[in-house]
Amino acid sequence: MIEAHYNWQDQSAKVDQQVVQALQKELSISETLATLLAERGITDAQAAEDFLKPSLAAIHDPRLLHDMDKAVERIQTAVANGEKITVYGDYDADGITSTAVMYEALNGIGADVDYYVPDRFKDGYGPNQDAYERIIASGTKLIVTVDNGVSGKQVVESAIAQGVDVIITDHHELPAELPQATAIVHPRYPGSDYPFPDLSGVGVAFKLVWALQEEFPEEMLDLLAIGEIADVVSVTDENRALISLGIQELRQGMRPGLHALVNLAGVNEGQLTDQEIGFTIAPRLNALGRVTNANAGVELLTTLDESRGRKLAEQVEAANQERRQLVDQIMEAASKQAVSPANQKRPVLVLAGHNWHQGVLGIVASRIMDETGKPTIVAGINDGEEVAKASGRSVPGFDLFRALDGHRDLFTAFGGHPAACGLSLPEDQLGPLQEALVAEAADQGFTGKQKQPLAIAAKLAAGDVTEQLYQQLQQLGPFGPGNPQPVFLLRDVQPTNVKTMGKDNSHLKFNLSPQLAVVAFNQGKLAPLLSGQGMTVDIVAKISINEWQGKRQVQLLLEDLQIAGTVILDRRTNHLTPHHFEMPGYYLVYSDRLRQNIAPHLPAGTAISPAEAGQIDFAGRQLTVVDCPADLAAFKTVFDNDSAAPALVRLLLYEANSIYLAGLPTRTDFASLYRFLARQPNVRWPQQRAAVSRHLRINEVRLNLMISVFSEAGFVTIKDGVLNLVADVQKTDLKQTDHYRARLAQYQAEQTLLFSDAGTMAAWVSQCLKKN
């Protein structure tokens, strides 16, 4: 059995069907859409109308934000007096879009404005003293931070002491001591009355621009949508309306750089969705800050020159390709660390490597977390440096910020929130950090074994998945925290045409019907598990559209799966290679010599003999049977001590010299050999074996067995290399000799395991796994 990674929770069972019917009738919508609305707590027609058609009415007045009046007044003064303003941004997608929004707005009202996006590797996150000094030296009199600033008390106050004002616009966690800035515009400022706390950095910048211009900046909604989706903020309240309206603006393709980037990414701009922004556009903008300088991102978003926009889009695309390669390189090493015996016992992981590119550590941490279900910190140490830089990601149920906050003595820098963090620490503190996190996990009651919940919107059959259903679901978007994209359960489906995709075969694809494909990114390792003969699985998936060469086809994006019973993989081979020993689990090897040969290719203790296998409980584990047993009984006894079925049995069943192909000797064969030996005494054996084989037209494998049977029955003697028939032998049933019975057992084993079709072989193995 392959267990689900998540704890599946059926949401439809909690829905009041009377509410569903009422919504369906009053709004003239499908039962599916009405059910999904009810699952979101929307129980009356007016609330449903407001939800399905977000409008400007849902967006809050920007003047409600703390210090908004101060910020507007100071900027207006700077513009009126011709003072130089520098917008100080951040290098992620939210920071790049925030910078673009603020720069474009200030430039539009005639300000003397420049922007500065910190370099991740030189400046780090947030206000940097050296960077501020350079900005001040350039003649700047007002610094406006976007998507950062509240954690830069010392740097900000140093600038103010030099006569430079600083307006902070931010949305991150507020420290105990805030900078004494000219203004702090923040949706969660202590004591403020702003009604919605979950704006992203670009959301706050957008609100300042709105208040400054005294009219709603509709033309900047496209940038706002990208930044908010990239920062994974709550898609509720005003964010839902802002993002929804922003996506509509994005579909117009009014920005040359963005238009070129969308085309390079292969996305249909006119039907752009939040999912494509989150998984295609935002990662490309983020890639700039991960592998190079993100200033090009601001220019990409603000340029009006089509030629320049195309060149910048190509730069972004190149950075994204480099980012992918770096992630793949680190993932290979980090994944091995994650499954080490020590880490398998730990509830929280700290993984580290030398020269791991520090711009992609967060992505690697996120992927390892998804694979293991454990909070993960990934650290990179550059050669010649003693300080490691790290990024962490966490799951619901473990507050990473709280776990780290009490151990600031270990770090040289630290910041974050419950689900993610960034930190720097001396390399020799990585061990104490791991110990501290294990203790914190115990304090929070987190074991690392808890399955995270996955809400199931409804059950579907493969035939229910249509483009019409997809279009209905899009009415619920944009999706994100607080308004998740619906996930559906399909039971007892049979995967066909299972294959891996991508240049490194890291992705998975299979079909449920000729018209319906299932895609799973970064899940190529599941391909063997889905290739069992005639197997069925339960899957949970999201519905999406695949567009390729002008064709649109509905598809499923796999979220999770489970398989009842044992997966039986038919991988029979007559040629073993190191590739056969890459799968985790135990390897049963019947041949002593073969076991010795392959043991160096496997983790210690995983190449096992039949006797060792008989003492192991394979319940829920993976077992590869490397070679063919000498008899079927030897295979059956392997599973006698199992408390439950194995998760997977993979059958290589290597056999160097098959006796099945040689065949068993018949009564006629024995008679022919007996008559030959009666006529031909003193046969030199084995020197004349080939000649005897040709004469009798009996292959040498069968001939060897026949001589052994005759010898056991007392029909022949072999003395000093000479074979002779014995006179006056007693009548014997040759098929009851030990040699013949052993060969018959081997013949039957090969017949069943090596030479039967896949279905017959899998059915026989399944019977062996069933408990009495």
XYZ file of N, CA and C in Angstrom, residues 44 60 74 81 162 255 418 422 466 507 515 637 643 755:
42
model
N -25.817 32.882 1.025
C -26.973 33.595 0.472
C -26.593 34.198 -0.871
N -10.670 49.146 0.374
C -10.705 50.115 1.470
C -9.991 51.419 1.109
N 4.742 64.620 2.806
C 6.211 64.730 2.634
C 6.606 64.526 1.175
N 9.504 70.947 -4.170
C 10.807 71.586 -3.954
C 11.901 71.028 -4.858
N 21.239 62.338 9.235
C 22.007 63.058 8.224
C 21.124 64.028 7.430
N 1.881 46.510 -21.073
C 3.287 46.789 -20.738
C 4.188 45.962 -21.670
N 5.928 32.796 10.661
C 5.735 31.385 11.035
C 6.026 30.372 9.936
N 14.620 33.723 6.955
C 15.954 33.849 6.408
C 16.906 34.115 7.564
N -14.257 18.228 -17.523
C -14.438 18.847 -18.833
C -13.984 20.297 -18.795
N 9.493 15.119 -14.021
C 8.039 15.295 -13.982
C 7.330 14.019 -14.430
N -8.509 11.208 -23.610
C -8.709 12.651 -23.607
C -8.253 13.342 -22.321
N 7.814 -18.231 0.890
C 8.175 -18.167 2.303
C 8.761 -16.824 2.705
N 3.347 -8.721 8.686
C 2.110 -8.383 9.383
C 1.083 -7.763 8.439
N 8.677 -16.475 -17.686
C 8.173 -16.655 -19.046
C 6.653 -16.579 -19.171
